[in-house]
Short mmCIF file of C-alpha atoms in Angstrom, two decimals:
data_model
loop_
_atom_site.label_atom_id
_atom_site.label_comp_id
_atom_site.label_asym_id
_atom_site.label_seq_id
_atom_site.Cartn_x
_atom_site.Cartn_y
_atom_site.Cartn_z
CA MET A 4 -2.19 -17.65 -18.94
CA THR A 5 -3.28 -14.97 -21.40
CA SER A 6 -1.58 -11.94 -22.89
CA GLY A 7 -3.21 -8.99 -21.17
CA TRP A 8 -6.60 -7.56 -20.28
CA ASP A 9 -6.96 -5.47 -23.44
CA SER A 10 -7.03 -6.27 -27.12
CA VAL A 11 -3.83 -4.30 -27.75
CA PRO A 12 -0.36 -5.69 -26.97
CA SER A 13 0.49 -5.30 -23.29
CA PRO A 14 3.74 -5.18 -21.32
CA TYR A 15 1.94 -7.35 -18.75
CA VAL A 16 1.07 -11.02 -18.60
CA GLU A 17 -2.23 -11.82 -16.93
CA LEU A 18 -2.64 -14.87 -14.73
CA THR A 19 -5.84 -16.34 -13.41
CA ARG A 20 -6.11 -17.12 -9.71
CA ASP A 21 -5.49 -20.82 -10.46
CA ALA A 22 -2.44 -20.14 -12.63
CA TRP A 23 -0.97 -17.79 -10.01
CA ARG A 24 -1.62 -20.26 -7.17
CA ALA A 25 0.44 -22.91 -8.96
CA LEU A 26 3.48 -20.61 -8.83
CA ARG A 27 3.69 -21.03 -5.06
CA GLU A 28 5.57 -24.29 -5.66
CA ASN A 29 6.87 -25.50 -2.29
CA THR A 30 6.86 -22.16 -0.47
CA PRO A 31 5.94 -22.98 3.16
CA LEU A 32 3.19 -21.15 5.04
CA PRO A 33 4.94 -19.38 7.96
CA LEU A 34 1.75 -17.85 9.34
CA THR A 35 -0.96 -19.01 11.73
CA PRO A 36 -4.65 -18.00 11.59
CA GLY A 37 -4.13 -16.07 14.82
CA GLU A 38 -1.28 -14.07 13.33
CA LEU A 39 -3.40 -13.34 10.27
CA ASP A 40 -6.18 -12.00 12.50
CA ALA A 41 -3.71 -9.49 13.95
CA LEU A 42 -2.63 -8.36 10.47
CA ARG A 43 -6.08 -8.14 8.89
CA GLY A 44 -7.56 -4.68 8.40
CA LEU A 45 -11.05 -3.68 9.50
CA ARG A 46 -13.71 -5.30 7.28
CA ASP A 47 -11.02 -7.17 5.32
CA PRO A 48 -12.17 -10.82 4.98
CA ILE A 49 -8.77 -12.23 3.93
CA ASP A 50 -8.27 -15.82 5.14
CA ILE A 51 -5.51 -18.41 5.21
CA THR A 52 -6.57 -19.80 1.83
CA GLU A 53 -6.06 -16.35 0.31
CA VAL A 54 -2.61 -16.19 1.91
CA GLU A 55 -1.67 -19.59 0.51
CA GLU A 56 -2.99 -18.99 -2.99
CA VAL A 57 -2.08 -15.33 -3.53
CA TYR A 58 0.47 -14.01 -1.06
CA LEU A 59 2.81 -16.99 -0.79
CA PRO A 60 3.46 -16.97 -4.57
CA LEU A 61 3.98 -13.21 -4.29
CA SER A 62 6.47 -13.61 -1.43
CA ARG A 63 8.32 -16.21 -3.51
CA LEU A 64 8.47 -13.83 -6.48
CA LEU A 65 9.70 -10.98 -4.27
CA ASN A 66 12.39 -13.23 -2.81
CA LEU A 67 13.56 -14.08 -6.33
CA PHE A 68 13.71 -10.36 -7.20
CA PHE A 69 15.67 -9.72 -4.00
CA LEU A 70 18.21 -12.41 -4.90
CA ALA A 71 18.46 -11.15 -8.49
CA ASP A 72 19.12 -7.65 -7.17
CA GLY A 73 22.16 -9.05 -5.36
CA GLY A 74 23.40 -10.57 -8.62
CA LEU A 75 23.02 -7.23 -10.40
CA ARG A 76 25.00 -5.54 -7.61
CA ASP A 77 27.80 -8.08 -8.06
CA THR A 78 27.80 -7.38 -11.81
CA ILE A 79 28.18 -3.64 -11.21
CA GLY A 80 30.94 -4.33 -8.69
CA ALA A 81 32.79 -6.51 -11.20
CA PHE A 82 32.55 -3.74 -13.79
CA LEU A 83 33.82 -1.09 -11.37
CA GLY A 84 36.52 -3.37 -9.99
CA GLU A 85 35.38 -2.82 -6.42
CA PRO A 86 32.66 -4.29 -4.20
CA VAL A 87 29.27 -2.55 -4.11
CA GLN A 88 27.71 -2.66 -0.66
CA PRO A 89 24.14 -3.98 -0.43
CA THR A 90 21.37 -1.48 0.26
CA PRO A 91 17.71 -2.09 1.12
CA PHE A 92 15.40 -3.58 -1.49
CA ILE A 93 12.42 -1.22 -1.67
CA ILE A 94 8.85 -2.26 -2.48
CA GLY A 95 6.05 0.22 -3.16
CA VAL A 96 2.40 -0.67 -2.50
CA ALA A 97 -0.28 1.61 -3.96
CA GLY A 98 -4.07 1.65 -4.31
CA SER A 99 -7.24 3.38 -3.22
CA VAL A 100 -8.57 4.08 0.23
CA ALA A 101 -10.38 0.94 1.52
CA VAL A 102 -8.97 -1.41 -1.16
CA GLY A 103 -6.85 -3.37 1.34
CA LYS A 104 -3.34 -2.16 0.55
CA SER A 105 -2.50 -1.76 4.26
CA THR A 106 -3.37 -5.41 4.96
CA THR A 107 -1.36 -6.43 1.88
CA SER A 108 1.64 -4.45 3.17
CA ARG A 109 1.49 -5.82 6.71
CA LEU A 110 1.08 -9.37 5.42
CA LEU A 111 4.04 -9.05 3.05
CA ARG A 112 6.19 -7.59 5.83
CA THR A 113 5.49 -10.67 7.94
CA LEU A 114 5.94 -13.23 5.15
CA LEU A 115 9.12 -11.67 3.76
CA ALA A 116 10.73 -11.39 7.20
CA ARG A 117 10.46 -15.16 7.53
CA TRP A 118 12.62 -15.86 4.50
CA PRO A 119 16.22 -16.50 5.63
CA GLU A 120 17.64 -14.11 3.00
CA HIS A 121 16.01 -10.99 4.45
CA PRO A 122 14.91 -11.23 8.09
CA SER A 123 14.79 -7.45 8.60
CA VAL A 124 11.73 -5.93 6.90
CA GLU A 125 10.37 -2.47 7.71
CA LEU A 126 7.04 -0.93 6.72
CA VAL A 127 6.47 2.80 6.32
CA THR A 128 3.23 4.47 5.24
CA THR A 129 3.13 7.79 3.44
CA ASP A 130 0.66 9.02 6.08
CA SER A 131 3.80 9.88 8.05
CA PHE A 132 4.57 12.48 5.39
CA LEU A 133 1.19 14.21 5.37
CA TYR A 134 1.41 17.86 6.32
CA PRO A 135 -0.02 18.50 9.83
CA ASN A 136 -3.67 19.55 9.89
CA ALA A 137 -2.67 23.08 10.86
CA VAL A 138 -0.66 23.40 7.64
CA LEU A 139 -3.43 21.86 5.52
CA SER A 140 -5.95 24.26 7.03
CA GLU A 141 -3.66 27.24 6.50
CA ARG A 142 -3.31 26.28 2.83
CA GLY A 143 -7.04 25.70 2.44
CA ILE A 144 -6.64 22.03 1.44
CA MET A 145 -7.92 20.20 4.52
CA ASP A 146 -10.67 18.69 2.36
CA ARG A 147 -7.98 17.36 -0.02
CA LYS A 148 -6.15 15.28 2.56
CA GLY A 149 -4.70 12.28 0.72
CA PHE A 150 -4.33 14.18 -2.55
CA PRO A 151 -0.72 14.59 -3.78
CA GLU A 152 -0.49 18.21 -2.61
CA SER A 153 -1.28 17.22 0.99
CA TYR A 154 2.06 15.39 1.38
CA ASP A 155 5.54 16.72 2.05
CA ARG A 156 6.83 15.09 -1.13
CA ARG A 157 10.36 16.39 -0.70
CA ALA A 158 10.67 14.88 2.78
CA LEU A 159 9.35 11.56 1.51
CA VAL A 160 11.80 11.48 -1.40
CA ARG A 161 14.69 12.47 0.90
CA PHE A 162 13.80 9.62 3.25
CA VAL A 163 13.55 6.92 0.58
CA SER A 164 16.67 8.24 -1.16
CA ALA A 165 18.64 8.07 2.10
CA ILE A 166 17.46 4.53 2.84
CA LYS A 167 18.28 3.39 -0.69
CA ALA A 168 21.73 4.96 -0.38
CA GLY A 169 22.41 2.81 2.69
CA ALA A 170 21.87 5.25 5.57
CA GLU A 171 22.30 3.47 8.89
CA GLU A 172 19.08 4.96 10.21
CA HIS A 173 16.52 7.62 9.40
CA THR A 174 13.82 9.14 11.60
CA ILE A 175 10.39 10.12 10.28
CA PRO A 176 7.17 11.55 11.81
CA VAL A 177 4.29 9.43 13.12
CA TYR A 178 0.69 9.80 11.97
CA SER A 179 -2.28 8.90 14.21
CA HIS A 180 -5.46 7.68 12.55
CA LEU A 181 -7.24 8.20 15.85
CA GLU A 182 -6.26 11.87 16.01
CA TYR A 183 -6.26 12.20 12.19
CA ASP A 184 -3.02 14.17 12.38
CA ILE A 185 0.75 14.03 12.71
CA VAL A 186 1.65 13.41 16.37
CA PRO A 187 3.85 16.26 17.67
CA GLY A 188 7.23 14.97 18.86
CA ALA A 189 6.55 11.31 17.95
CA THR A 190 8.97 9.58 15.55
CA GLN A 191 9.62 6.25 13.85
CA THR A 192 13.23 5.24 13.27
CA VAL A 193 14.05 3.01 10.29
CA ARG A 194 17.36 1.21 10.73
CA ARG A 195 18.79 -0.06 7.43
CA PRO A 196 16.45 -3.00 6.78
CA ASP A 197 17.01 -5.72 4.21
CA ILE A 198 13.65 -4.76 2.69
CA LEU A 199 11.62 -1.57 3.06
CA ILE A 200 7.93 -1.53 2.12
CA VAL A 201 6.50 1.92 1.35
CA GLU A 202 2.68 1.95 1.32
CA GLY A 203 0.49 4.83 0.22
CA LEU A 204 -2.19 6.16 -2.08
CA ASN A 205 0.06 7.98 -4.53
CA VAL A 206 3.46 6.28 -4.27
CA LEU A 207 3.42 5.33 -7.97
CA GLN A 208 2.50 8.77 -9.24
CA ALA A 209 4.96 10.23 -11.74
CA PRO A 210 6.99 13.15 -10.33
CA PRO A 211 6.95 16.66 -11.80
CA ALA A 212 9.16 17.06 -14.86
CA GLY A 213 12.84 17.22 -14.00
CA GLN A 214 12.38 15.92 -10.43
CA LEU A 215 12.77 12.57 -8.72
CA GLY A 216 9.73 10.76 -7.36
CA VAL A 217 9.55 8.20 -4.57
CA SER A 218 8.82 5.47 -7.15
CA ASP A 219 12.21 6.11 -8.78
CA PHE A 220 13.75 4.26 -5.82
CA PHE A 221 11.47 1.23 -5.94
CA ASP A 222 12.87 -2.17 -6.92
CA PHE A 223 9.37 -3.64 -7.18
CA SER A 224 5.90 -2.10 -7.02
CA ILE A 225 2.42 -3.46 -6.37
CA TYR A 226 -0.95 -1.89 -7.17
CA VAL A 227 -3.99 -3.26 -5.32
CA ASP A 228 -6.90 -2.88 -7.74
CA ALA A 229 -10.68 -3.33 -7.81
CA ARG A 230 -13.74 -1.88 -9.55
CA VAL A 231 -14.54 1.64 -8.34
CA GLU A 232 -18.07 0.53 -7.45
CA ASP A 233 -16.75 -2.23 -5.21
CA ILE A 234 -14.25 0.04 -3.45
CA ARG A 235 -17.04 2.54 -2.81
CA GLN A 236 -19.08 -0.11 -1.02
CA TRP A 237 -16.06 -1.29 0.98
CA TYR A 238 -15.42 2.31 2.05
CA VAL A 239 -19.01 2.80 3.21
CA ASP A 240 -18.97 -0.55 5.06
CA ARG A 241 -15.69 0.36 6.74
CA LEU A 242 -16.97 3.75 7.85
CA PHE A 243 -20.01 2.10 9.44
CA ALA A 244 -17.67 -0.34 11.24
CA LEU A 245 -15.48 2.55 12.47
CA ARG A 246 -18.62 4.39 13.62
CA ARG A 247 -19.28 1.48 16.00
CA THR A 248 -15.64 1.09 17.11
CA ALA A 249 -12.84 3.66 16.77
CA PHE A 250 -15.18 6.65 16.40
CA THR A 251 -16.71 5.95 19.82
CA ASP A 252 -13.39 6.91 21.45
CA PRO A 253 -13.73 10.52 22.70
CA ARG A 254 -10.16 11.15 21.50
CA SER A 255 -11.10 10.31 17.91
CA TYR A 256 -11.14 13.18 15.42
CA PHE A 257 -14.37 11.64 14.07
CA HIS A 258 -16.03 11.05 17.45
CA ARG A 259 -18.97 13.30 16.57
CA TYR A 260 -19.90 10.98 13.69
CA SER A 261 -20.44 8.05 16.07
CA ARG A 262 -23.68 9.73 17.13
CA LEU A 263 -25.16 9.93 13.64
CA ASP A 264 -28.16 7.73 12.89
CA GLU A 265 -27.99 5.14 10.09
CA ASP A 266 -29.31 7.43 7.35
CA GLU A 267 -27.07 10.34 8.36
CA ALA A 268 -24.01 8.08 8.50
CA ALA A 269 -24.80 6.64 5.07
CA ALA A 270 -25.21 10.11 3.59
CA PHE A 271 -21.95 11.25 5.17
CA ALA A 272 -20.03 8.21 3.87
CA GLN A 273 -21.41 8.59 0.34
CA ARG A 274 -20.62 12.33 0.32
CA VAL A 275 -17.01 11.87 1.46
CA TRP A 276 -16.50 9.11 -1.08
CA ARG A 277 -18.02 11.13 -3.94
CA ASP A 278 -16.41 14.49 -3.14
CA VAL A 279 -12.98 13.34 -1.94
CA ASN A 280 -11.92 9.72 -2.31
CA GLU A 281 -13.38 8.91 -5.71
CA ILE A 282 -11.98 12.11 -7.21
CA ASN A 283 -8.53 11.29 -5.83
CA LEU A 284 -8.79 7.71 -7.07
CA VAL A 285 -9.87 8.56 -10.60
CA SER A 286 -7.65 11.62 -11.03
CA ASN A 287 -4.44 10.62 -9.23
CA ILE A 288 -4.27 7.03 -8.03
CA LEU A 289 -5.78 4.92 -10.83
CA PRO A 290 -3.64 6.51 -13.58
CA SER A 291 -0.55 5.27 -11.76
CA ARG A 292 -1.62 1.61 -12.00
CA ALA A 293 0.18 1.16 -15.34
CA ARG A 294 3.49 1.96 -13.63
CA ALA A 295 3.29 -1.01 -11.24
CA THR A 296 5.39 -4.15 -11.57
CA LEU A 297 2.43 -6.24 -10.43
CA VAL A 298 -1.32 -5.60 -10.12
CA LEU A 299 -3.56 -7.58 -7.74
CA HIS A 300 -7.15 -7.30 -8.98
CA LYS A 301 -9.85 -8.02 -6.41
CA GLY A 302 -13.41 -9.18 -6.99
CA ARG A 303 -16.51 -7.96 -5.18
CA ASP A 304 -15.88 -10.34 -2.26
CA HIS A 305 -12.43 -8.73 -1.68
CA SER A 306 -10.55 -11.83 -2.88
CA VAL A 307 -7.83 -11.54 -5.54
CA GLN A 308 -9.15 -12.92 -8.82
CA ARG A 309 -6.45 -11.95 -11.32
CA VAL A 310 -2.78 -11.03 -11.19
CA ARG A 311 -1.04 -8.87 -13.75
CA LEU A 312 2.76 -9.08 -13.89
CA ARG A 313 4.98 -6.83 -15.98
CA ARG A 314 7.04 -8.87 -18.39
CA ILE A 315 10.80 -8.84 -17.80
#
């Protein structure tokens, strides 16, 4: 265990993969290889060993935070002289396109729901709060989809605020990756879970001055990190995989790209990464990493090599 990645004092403690793995203690593995296959994202090579060595210690830590949150609530209730009702524990998961944050979120939802203290775990992605394509086109920002301005930030904050305040249920839009748009009339209803996971590119971004941001309601936050060069390659690899799978569906927004030859597809992937995703990563997403409670840093092979935990 060392004291940070930089030479200056850090609010984080850095743990090697081996040191982090030891913190699993006796946490059981409540997941089968078949279940992991269903949770794994496209081109994500995560295996059961990764779950045991990285995500079981993380689920144990999150369970401890959840229990400590209950103790803090009891303390506030004792001070006020009246009971304070429990509200959902909210976890934010941030990181770049193609870094694996969606797999991380789905895996944590499954692992956390199998702890007896919090069987009800919901997952929401900020894609549900993207403006519809028609609005993005009208505003001239269709090519900035995924940038902060492409989201209905007020609706997202209202949703998380309501859930944190103990709303019995809240309905939000549904986003289709196949259609690359909000689905008209489709909704997802979140019914007062024990834990809510909010996953998205910019969930840790600081809000404008004088306003609340979605991260203000997080009890714990995770940033999935990797070298920009590695994420670029993962993005290109994933686009080639989609070109052979989802893009072949005539309903897909990107169907026309399934007919590109290898060189054209490579040029397209590199251009989208360079002109859209890398700019968003460097300008908006990466600067929010320092606000996370915990950082999972991945190596070139997509496995987590280091863990950075904010000191308490």
